[in-house]
Short mmCIF file of C-alpha atoms in Angstrom, two decimals:
data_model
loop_
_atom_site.label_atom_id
_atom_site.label_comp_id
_atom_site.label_asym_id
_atom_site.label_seq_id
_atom_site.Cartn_x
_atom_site.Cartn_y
_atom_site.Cartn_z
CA UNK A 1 123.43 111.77 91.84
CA UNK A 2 122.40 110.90 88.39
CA UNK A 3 120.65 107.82 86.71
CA UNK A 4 122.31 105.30 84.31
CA UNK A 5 123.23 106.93 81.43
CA UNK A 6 121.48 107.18 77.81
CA UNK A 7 122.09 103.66 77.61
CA UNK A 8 120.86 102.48 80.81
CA UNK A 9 118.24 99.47 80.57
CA UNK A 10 115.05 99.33 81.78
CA UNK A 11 116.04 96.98 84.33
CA UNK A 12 118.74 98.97 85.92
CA UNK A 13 116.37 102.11 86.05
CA UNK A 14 117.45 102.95 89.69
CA UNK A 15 114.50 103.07 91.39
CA UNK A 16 113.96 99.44 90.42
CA UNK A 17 116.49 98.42 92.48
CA UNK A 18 115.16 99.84 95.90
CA UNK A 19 111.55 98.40 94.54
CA UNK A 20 112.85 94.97 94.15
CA UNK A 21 114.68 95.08 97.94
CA UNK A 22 111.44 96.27 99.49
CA UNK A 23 109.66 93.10 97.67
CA UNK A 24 112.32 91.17 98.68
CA UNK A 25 112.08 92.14 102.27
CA UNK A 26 108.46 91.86 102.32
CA UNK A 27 107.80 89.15 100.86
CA UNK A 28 106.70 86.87 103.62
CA UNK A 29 103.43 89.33 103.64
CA UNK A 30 100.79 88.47 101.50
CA UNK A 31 99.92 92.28 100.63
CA UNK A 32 103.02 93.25 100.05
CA UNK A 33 102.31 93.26 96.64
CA UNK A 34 99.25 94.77 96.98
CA UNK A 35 98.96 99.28 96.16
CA UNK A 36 96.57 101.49 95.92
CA UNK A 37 96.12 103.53 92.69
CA UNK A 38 94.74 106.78 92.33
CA UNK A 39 92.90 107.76 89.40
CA UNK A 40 90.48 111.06 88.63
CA UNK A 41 87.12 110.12 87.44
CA UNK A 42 84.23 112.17 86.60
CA UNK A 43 84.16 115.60 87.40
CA UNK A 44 87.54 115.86 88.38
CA UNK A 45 86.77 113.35 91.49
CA UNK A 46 89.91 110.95 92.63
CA UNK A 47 89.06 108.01 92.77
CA UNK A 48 91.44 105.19 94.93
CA UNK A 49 91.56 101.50 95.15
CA UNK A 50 93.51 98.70 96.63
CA UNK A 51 95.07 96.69 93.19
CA UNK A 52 97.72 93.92 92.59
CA UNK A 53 101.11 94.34 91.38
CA UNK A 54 101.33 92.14 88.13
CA UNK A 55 104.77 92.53 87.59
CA UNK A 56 106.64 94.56 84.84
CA UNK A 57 106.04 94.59 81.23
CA UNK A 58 108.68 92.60 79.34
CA UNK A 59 111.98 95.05 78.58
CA UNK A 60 110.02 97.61 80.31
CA UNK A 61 109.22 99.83 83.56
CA UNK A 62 105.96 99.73 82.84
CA UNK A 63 103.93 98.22 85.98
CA UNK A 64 100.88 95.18 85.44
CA UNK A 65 97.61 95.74 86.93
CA UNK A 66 95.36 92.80 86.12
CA UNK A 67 91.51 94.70 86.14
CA UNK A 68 87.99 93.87 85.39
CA UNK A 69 86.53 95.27 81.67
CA UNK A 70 82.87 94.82 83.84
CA UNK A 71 84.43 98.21 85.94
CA UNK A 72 83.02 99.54 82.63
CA UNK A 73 83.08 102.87 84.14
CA UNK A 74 86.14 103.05 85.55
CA UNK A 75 87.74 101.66 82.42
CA UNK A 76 86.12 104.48 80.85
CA UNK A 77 87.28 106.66 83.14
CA UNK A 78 91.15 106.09 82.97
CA UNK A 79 90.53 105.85 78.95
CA UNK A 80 89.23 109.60 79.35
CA UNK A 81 91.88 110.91 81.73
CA UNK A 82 94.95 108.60 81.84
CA UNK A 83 96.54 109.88 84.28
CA UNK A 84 97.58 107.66 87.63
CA UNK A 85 99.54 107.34 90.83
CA UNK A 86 100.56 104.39 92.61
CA UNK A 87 101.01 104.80 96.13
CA UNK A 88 102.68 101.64 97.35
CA UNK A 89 103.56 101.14 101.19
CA UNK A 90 105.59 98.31 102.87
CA UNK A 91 104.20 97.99 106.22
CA UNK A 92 107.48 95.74 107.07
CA UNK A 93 110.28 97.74 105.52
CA UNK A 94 108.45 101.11 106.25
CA UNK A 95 109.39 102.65 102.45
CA UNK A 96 107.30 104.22 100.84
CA UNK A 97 106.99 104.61 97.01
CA UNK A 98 104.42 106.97 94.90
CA UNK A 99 104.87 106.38 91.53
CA UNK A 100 102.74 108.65 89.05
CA UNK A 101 102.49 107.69 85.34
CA UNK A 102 100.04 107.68 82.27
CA UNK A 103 98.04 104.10 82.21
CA UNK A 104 97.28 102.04 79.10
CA UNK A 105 93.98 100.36 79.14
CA UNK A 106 94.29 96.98 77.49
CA UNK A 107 91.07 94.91 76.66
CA UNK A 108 89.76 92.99 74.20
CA UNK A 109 88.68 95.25 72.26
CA UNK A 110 91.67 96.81 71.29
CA UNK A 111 92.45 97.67 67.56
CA UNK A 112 96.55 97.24 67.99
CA UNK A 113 97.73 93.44 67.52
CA UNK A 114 100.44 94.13 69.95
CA UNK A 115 98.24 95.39 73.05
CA UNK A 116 96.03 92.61 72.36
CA UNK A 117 99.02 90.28 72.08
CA UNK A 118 100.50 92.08 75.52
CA UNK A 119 97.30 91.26 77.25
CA UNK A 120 97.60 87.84 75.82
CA UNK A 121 101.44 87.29 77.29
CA UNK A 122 100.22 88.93 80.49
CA UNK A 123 96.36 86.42 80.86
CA UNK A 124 98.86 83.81 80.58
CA UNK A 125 101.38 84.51 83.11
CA UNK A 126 99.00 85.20 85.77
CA UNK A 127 98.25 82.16 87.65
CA UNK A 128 95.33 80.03 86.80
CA UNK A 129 93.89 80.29 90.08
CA UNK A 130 94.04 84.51 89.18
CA UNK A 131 92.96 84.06 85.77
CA UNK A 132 89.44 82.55 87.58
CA UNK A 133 89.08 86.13 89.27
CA UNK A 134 87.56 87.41 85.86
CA UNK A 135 84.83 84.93 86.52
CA UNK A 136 83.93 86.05 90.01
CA UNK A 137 81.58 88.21 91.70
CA UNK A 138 83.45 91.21 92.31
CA UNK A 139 84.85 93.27 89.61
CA UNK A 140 87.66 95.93 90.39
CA UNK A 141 88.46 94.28 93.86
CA UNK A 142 91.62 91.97 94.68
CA UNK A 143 89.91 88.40 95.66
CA UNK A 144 91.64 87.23 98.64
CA UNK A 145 88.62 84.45 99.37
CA UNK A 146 88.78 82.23 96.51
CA UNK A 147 85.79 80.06 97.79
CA UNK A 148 83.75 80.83 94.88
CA UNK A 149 86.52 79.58 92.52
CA UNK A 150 85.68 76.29 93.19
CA UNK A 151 82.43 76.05 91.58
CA UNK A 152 84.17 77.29 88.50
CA UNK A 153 86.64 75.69 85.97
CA UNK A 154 88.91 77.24 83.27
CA UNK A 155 90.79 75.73 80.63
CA UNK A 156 94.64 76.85 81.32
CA UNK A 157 95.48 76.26 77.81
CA UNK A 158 92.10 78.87 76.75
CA UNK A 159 93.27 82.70 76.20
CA UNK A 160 92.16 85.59 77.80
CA UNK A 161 87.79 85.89 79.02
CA UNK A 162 86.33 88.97 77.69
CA UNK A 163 86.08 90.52 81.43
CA UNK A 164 90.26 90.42 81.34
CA UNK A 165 91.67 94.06 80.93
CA UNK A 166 95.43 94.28 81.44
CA UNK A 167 96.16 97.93 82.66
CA UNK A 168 100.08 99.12 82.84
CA UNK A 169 101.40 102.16 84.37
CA UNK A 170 104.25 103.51 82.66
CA UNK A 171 105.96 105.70 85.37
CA UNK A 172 107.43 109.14 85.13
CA UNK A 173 108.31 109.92 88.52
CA UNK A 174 108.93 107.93 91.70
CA UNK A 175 108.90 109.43 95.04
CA UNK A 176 110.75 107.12 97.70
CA UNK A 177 110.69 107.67 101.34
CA UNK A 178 112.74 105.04 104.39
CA UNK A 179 110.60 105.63 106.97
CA UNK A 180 113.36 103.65 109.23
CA UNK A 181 116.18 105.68 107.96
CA UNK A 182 114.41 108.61 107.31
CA UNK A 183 115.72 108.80 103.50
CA UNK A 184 114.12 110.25 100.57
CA UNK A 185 114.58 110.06 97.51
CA UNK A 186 112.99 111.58 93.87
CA UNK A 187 113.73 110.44 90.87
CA UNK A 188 112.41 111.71 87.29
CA UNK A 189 112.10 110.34 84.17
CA UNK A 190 114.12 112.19 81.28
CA UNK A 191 113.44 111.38 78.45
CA UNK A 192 109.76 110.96 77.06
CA UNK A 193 109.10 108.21 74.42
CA UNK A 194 111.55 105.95 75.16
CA UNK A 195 110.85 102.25 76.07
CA UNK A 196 113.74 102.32 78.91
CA UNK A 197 113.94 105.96 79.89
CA UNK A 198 116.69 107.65 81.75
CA UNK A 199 116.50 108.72 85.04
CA UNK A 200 117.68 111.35 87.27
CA UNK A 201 117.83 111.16 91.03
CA UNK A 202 117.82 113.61 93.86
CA UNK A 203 117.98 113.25 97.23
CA UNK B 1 68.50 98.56 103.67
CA UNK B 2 68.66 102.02 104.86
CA UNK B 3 70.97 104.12 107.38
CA UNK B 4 69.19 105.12 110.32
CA UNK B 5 65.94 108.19 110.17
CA UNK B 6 66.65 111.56 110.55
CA UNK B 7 67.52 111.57 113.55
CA UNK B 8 70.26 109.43 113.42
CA UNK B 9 73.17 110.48 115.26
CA UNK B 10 77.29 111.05 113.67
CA UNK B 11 78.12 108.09 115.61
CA UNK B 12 75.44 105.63 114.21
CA UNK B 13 76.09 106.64 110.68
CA UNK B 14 75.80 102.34 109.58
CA UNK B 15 79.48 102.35 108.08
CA UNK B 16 81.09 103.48 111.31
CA UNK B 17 80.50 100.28 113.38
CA UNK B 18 82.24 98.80 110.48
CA UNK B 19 85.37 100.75 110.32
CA UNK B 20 85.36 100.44 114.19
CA UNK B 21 85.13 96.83 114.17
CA UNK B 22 88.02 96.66 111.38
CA UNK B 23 90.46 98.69 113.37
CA UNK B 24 89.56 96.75 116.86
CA UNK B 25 90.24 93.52 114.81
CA UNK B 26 93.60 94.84 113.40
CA UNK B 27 94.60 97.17 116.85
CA UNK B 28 97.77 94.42 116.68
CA UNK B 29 99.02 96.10 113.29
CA UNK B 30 100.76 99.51 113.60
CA UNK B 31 100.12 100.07 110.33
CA UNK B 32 96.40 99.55 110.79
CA UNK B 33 95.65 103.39 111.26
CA UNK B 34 97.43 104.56 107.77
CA UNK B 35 95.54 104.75 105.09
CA UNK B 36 96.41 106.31 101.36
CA UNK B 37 94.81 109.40 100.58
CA UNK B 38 93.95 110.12 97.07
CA UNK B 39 93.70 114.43 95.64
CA UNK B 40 93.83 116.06 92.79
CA UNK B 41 96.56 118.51 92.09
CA UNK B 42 97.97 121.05 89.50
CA UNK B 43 97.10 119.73 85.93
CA UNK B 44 94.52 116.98 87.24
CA UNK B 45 97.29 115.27 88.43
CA UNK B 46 96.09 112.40 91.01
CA UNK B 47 98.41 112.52 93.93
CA UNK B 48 98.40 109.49 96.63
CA UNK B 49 99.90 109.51 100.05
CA UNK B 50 100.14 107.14 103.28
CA UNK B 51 98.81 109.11 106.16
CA UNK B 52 97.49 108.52 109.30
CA UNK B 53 94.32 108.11 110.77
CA UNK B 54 94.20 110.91 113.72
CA UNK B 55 90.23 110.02 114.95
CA UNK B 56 86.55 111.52 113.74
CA UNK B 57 86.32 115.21 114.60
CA UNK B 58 83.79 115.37 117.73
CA UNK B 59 80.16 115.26 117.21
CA UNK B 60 80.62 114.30 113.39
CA UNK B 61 82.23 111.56 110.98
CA UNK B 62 84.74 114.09 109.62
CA UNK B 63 87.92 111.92 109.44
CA UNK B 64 90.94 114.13 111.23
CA UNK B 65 94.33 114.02 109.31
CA UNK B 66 97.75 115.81 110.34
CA UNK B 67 99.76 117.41 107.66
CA UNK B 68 102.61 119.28 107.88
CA UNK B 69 101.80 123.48 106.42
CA UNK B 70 105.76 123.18 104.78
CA UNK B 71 103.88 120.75 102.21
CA UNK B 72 102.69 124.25 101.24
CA UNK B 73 101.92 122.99 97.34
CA UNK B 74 99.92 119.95 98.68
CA UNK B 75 97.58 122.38 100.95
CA UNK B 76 97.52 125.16 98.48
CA UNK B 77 96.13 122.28 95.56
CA UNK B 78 93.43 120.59 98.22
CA UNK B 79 92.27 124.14 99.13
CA UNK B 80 92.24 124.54 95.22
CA UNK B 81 90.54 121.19 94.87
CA UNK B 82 89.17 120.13 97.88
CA UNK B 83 88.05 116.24 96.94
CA UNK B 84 89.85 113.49 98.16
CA UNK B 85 89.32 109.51 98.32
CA UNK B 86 90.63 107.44 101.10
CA UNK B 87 91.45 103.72 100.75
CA UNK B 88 91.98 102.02 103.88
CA UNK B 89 92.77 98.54 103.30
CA UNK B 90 93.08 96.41 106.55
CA UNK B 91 95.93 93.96 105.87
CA UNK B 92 94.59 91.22 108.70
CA UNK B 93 91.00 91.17 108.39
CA UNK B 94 91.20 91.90 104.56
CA UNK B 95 88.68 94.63 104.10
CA UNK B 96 88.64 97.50 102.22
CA UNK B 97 86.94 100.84 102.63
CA UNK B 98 87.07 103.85 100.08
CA UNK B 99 85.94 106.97 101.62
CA UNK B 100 85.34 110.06 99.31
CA UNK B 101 84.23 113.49 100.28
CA UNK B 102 85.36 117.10 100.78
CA UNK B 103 88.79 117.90 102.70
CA UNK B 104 88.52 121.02 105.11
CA UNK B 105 92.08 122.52 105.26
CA UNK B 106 93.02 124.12 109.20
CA UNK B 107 95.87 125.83 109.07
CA UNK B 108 97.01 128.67 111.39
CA UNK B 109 95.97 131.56 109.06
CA UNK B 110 92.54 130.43 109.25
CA UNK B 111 90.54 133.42 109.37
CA UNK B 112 87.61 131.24 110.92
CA UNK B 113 87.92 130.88 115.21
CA UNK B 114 85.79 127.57 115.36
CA UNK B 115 88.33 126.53 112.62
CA UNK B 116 91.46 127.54 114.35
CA UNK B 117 89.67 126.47 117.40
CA UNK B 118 88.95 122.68 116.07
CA UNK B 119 93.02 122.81 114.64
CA UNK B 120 93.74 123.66 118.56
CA UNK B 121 91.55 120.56 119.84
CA UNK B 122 93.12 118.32 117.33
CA UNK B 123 96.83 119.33 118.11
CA UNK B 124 96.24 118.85 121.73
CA UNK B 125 94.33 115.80 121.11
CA UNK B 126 97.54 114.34 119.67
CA UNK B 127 100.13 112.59 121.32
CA UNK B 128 103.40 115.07 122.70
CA UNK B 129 105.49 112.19 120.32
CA UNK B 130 103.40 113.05 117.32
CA UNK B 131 103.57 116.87 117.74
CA UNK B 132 107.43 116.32 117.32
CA UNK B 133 106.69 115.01 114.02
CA UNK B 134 106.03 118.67 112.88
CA UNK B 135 109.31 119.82 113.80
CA UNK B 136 110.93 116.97 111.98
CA UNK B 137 112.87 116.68 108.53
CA UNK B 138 110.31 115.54 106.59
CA UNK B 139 107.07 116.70 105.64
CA UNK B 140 103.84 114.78 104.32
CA UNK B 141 105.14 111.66 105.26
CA UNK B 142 104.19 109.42 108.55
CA UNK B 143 107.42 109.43 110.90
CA UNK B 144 107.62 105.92 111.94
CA UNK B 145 111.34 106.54 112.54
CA UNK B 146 111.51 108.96 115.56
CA UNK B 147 115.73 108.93 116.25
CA UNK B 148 115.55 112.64 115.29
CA UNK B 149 113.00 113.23 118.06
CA UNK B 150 115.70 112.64 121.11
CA UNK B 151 117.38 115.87 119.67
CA UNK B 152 114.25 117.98 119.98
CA UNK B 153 111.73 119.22 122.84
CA UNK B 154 108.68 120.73 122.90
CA UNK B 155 106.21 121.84 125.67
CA UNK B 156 103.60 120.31 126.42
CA UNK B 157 101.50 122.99 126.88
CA UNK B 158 102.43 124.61 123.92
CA UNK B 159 99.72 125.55 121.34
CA UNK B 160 100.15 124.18 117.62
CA UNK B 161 103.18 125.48 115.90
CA UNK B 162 103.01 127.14 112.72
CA UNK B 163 103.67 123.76 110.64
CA UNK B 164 100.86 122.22 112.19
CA UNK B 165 97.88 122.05 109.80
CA UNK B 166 95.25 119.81 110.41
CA UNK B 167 93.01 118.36 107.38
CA UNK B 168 89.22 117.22 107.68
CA UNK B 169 87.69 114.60 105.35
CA UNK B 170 84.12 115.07 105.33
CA UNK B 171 82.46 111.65 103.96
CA UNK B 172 79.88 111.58 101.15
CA UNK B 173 79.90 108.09 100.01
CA UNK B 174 81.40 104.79 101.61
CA UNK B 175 82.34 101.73 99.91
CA UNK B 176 83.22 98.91 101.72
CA UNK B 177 84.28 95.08 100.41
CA UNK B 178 85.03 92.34 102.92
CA UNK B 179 87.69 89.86 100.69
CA UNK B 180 86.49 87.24 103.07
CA UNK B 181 83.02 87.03 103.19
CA UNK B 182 83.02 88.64 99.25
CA UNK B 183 80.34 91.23 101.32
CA UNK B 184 80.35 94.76 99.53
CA UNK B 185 78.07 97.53 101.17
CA UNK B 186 78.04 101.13 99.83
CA UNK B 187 77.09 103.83 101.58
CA UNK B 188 75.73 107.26 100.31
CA UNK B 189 74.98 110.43 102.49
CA UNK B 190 71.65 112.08 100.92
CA UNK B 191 71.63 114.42 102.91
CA UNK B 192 74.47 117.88 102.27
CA UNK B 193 75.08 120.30 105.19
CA UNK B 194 73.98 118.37 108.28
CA UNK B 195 77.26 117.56 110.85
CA UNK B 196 75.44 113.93 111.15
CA UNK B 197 74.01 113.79 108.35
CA UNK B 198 71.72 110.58 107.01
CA UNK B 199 72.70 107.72 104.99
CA UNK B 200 71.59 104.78 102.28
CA UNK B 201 73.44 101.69 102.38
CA UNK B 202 72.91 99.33 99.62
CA UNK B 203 74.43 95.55 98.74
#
């Protein structure tokens, strides 16, 4: 069982597919779009947190973590060793996926016009309501209390605060397990390089 | 704020009433005792994985884990590299912990008795339904699914097969965020090579 071929889109990479069925079916949880993402940190120590899936990158695989550039450390840390892997489990469904990539730290202080323009497009697709978490106590956690929004205001038309780092994880291999139908599946990325990849797929 | 003196026992370490309170107030949620478990493997590769929570080791906070010895590049790489980061997020009472520290690996070419010993307790410990798992299809992953069980038996009595390998996860530091109350405590063991060891807890 193979991938699309050389022309395959982004969008039909086939692990997408099973991805957007679990959301689907899981949708009626809140943290269904919440996954925890392993990193290594200083002195080779992993490091693991509970994040928020931020969609896709436009035309792209590449997955949207919405972080805090006061995590100044951690920043630093993925900037050193980019290295990540998303271990994502729907506690409805019962599938697992782990999908391990290179990350892309994106703040605002970023020398390329079109990561700063990609962290513009993605500031302004998150809600307002998520945009406010920049402002809020607790960097580098997912706020699920939003009581302390209330005492502050944003402009919606305003661009991205300094504390907004976009983070994507451009995936290389994803490891899918049914825990239901006891299926598993591995796929691989290809090709290296290429905005849409190819993929190949064993069971 | 300070963990308890010296004398503090395993059991009063300060973040344990925590996690205990989190899993009474989520006991409805099967899903409540997997966590993701973050290593290091070949290449500084992070590597993340749902597994489940199997109880503290007696007398001590180690956190027990069941693996499967087939996953013989995921043991060989912790015994390589033996950190690892839990992050146990607790969907219904929305709190977080991220527990780091040093994984013990017990499997049954452990030239150490207390070790083989402890792998004995554990295996026992466990439930005849969860033994099974080890005899299943697939390895390193939770069986939720157990339709393959019916077709298998094993005795009771039995002593841990040879797949059985059971992994400790010795805490060092704690860090815990409640996403309702915004509370975030972190706790950090100062003291090395003491079963109960001491702690400092800090806002």
């Amino acid at each position: 069982m193979a991938g699309g071929g050389a022309a395959a889109s982004a969008l039909s990479s086939p692990w997408r597919a099973l991805l957007q069925r679990a959301l689907d079916a899981n949708a009626h949880l809140k943290h269904s779009t919440f996954f925890q993402l392993a990193t290594v940190g200083g002195g080779g120590r992993p490091a693991n947190r509970t994040v928020v899936f931020r969609g896709f990158q436009e035309h792209s695989d590449k997955i949207q973590i919405n972080t805090d550039a006061r995590s100044n450390k951690v920043i630093g840390e993925i900037k050193e060793w980019p290295l990540g892997e998303i271990c994502w489990y729907f506690t409805d469904s019962w599938e697992q996926f782990r999908i391990s990539g290179i990350i892309d730290v994106m703040d605002g202080s970023s020398p390329d016009p079109a990561k700063l323009q990609q962290r513009e497009r993605a500031w302004f697709a998150s809600s307002v309501k998520s945009r406010l978490q920049c402002l809020g106590p607790s960097p580098g956690v997912p706020v699920a209390n939003d009581d302390h929004v209330k005492d502050v205001h944003i402009d919606p038309s305003a661009g991205p605060v300094d504390a907004y780092c976009l983070l994507t994880l451009d995936p290389e291999k994803v490891d899918y397990v049914n825990l239901k139908s006891n299926q598993r599946l591995m796929f691989t990325r290809t090709q290296e390089g290429d905005e849409s990849g190819d993929w190949m797929a064993r069971k």
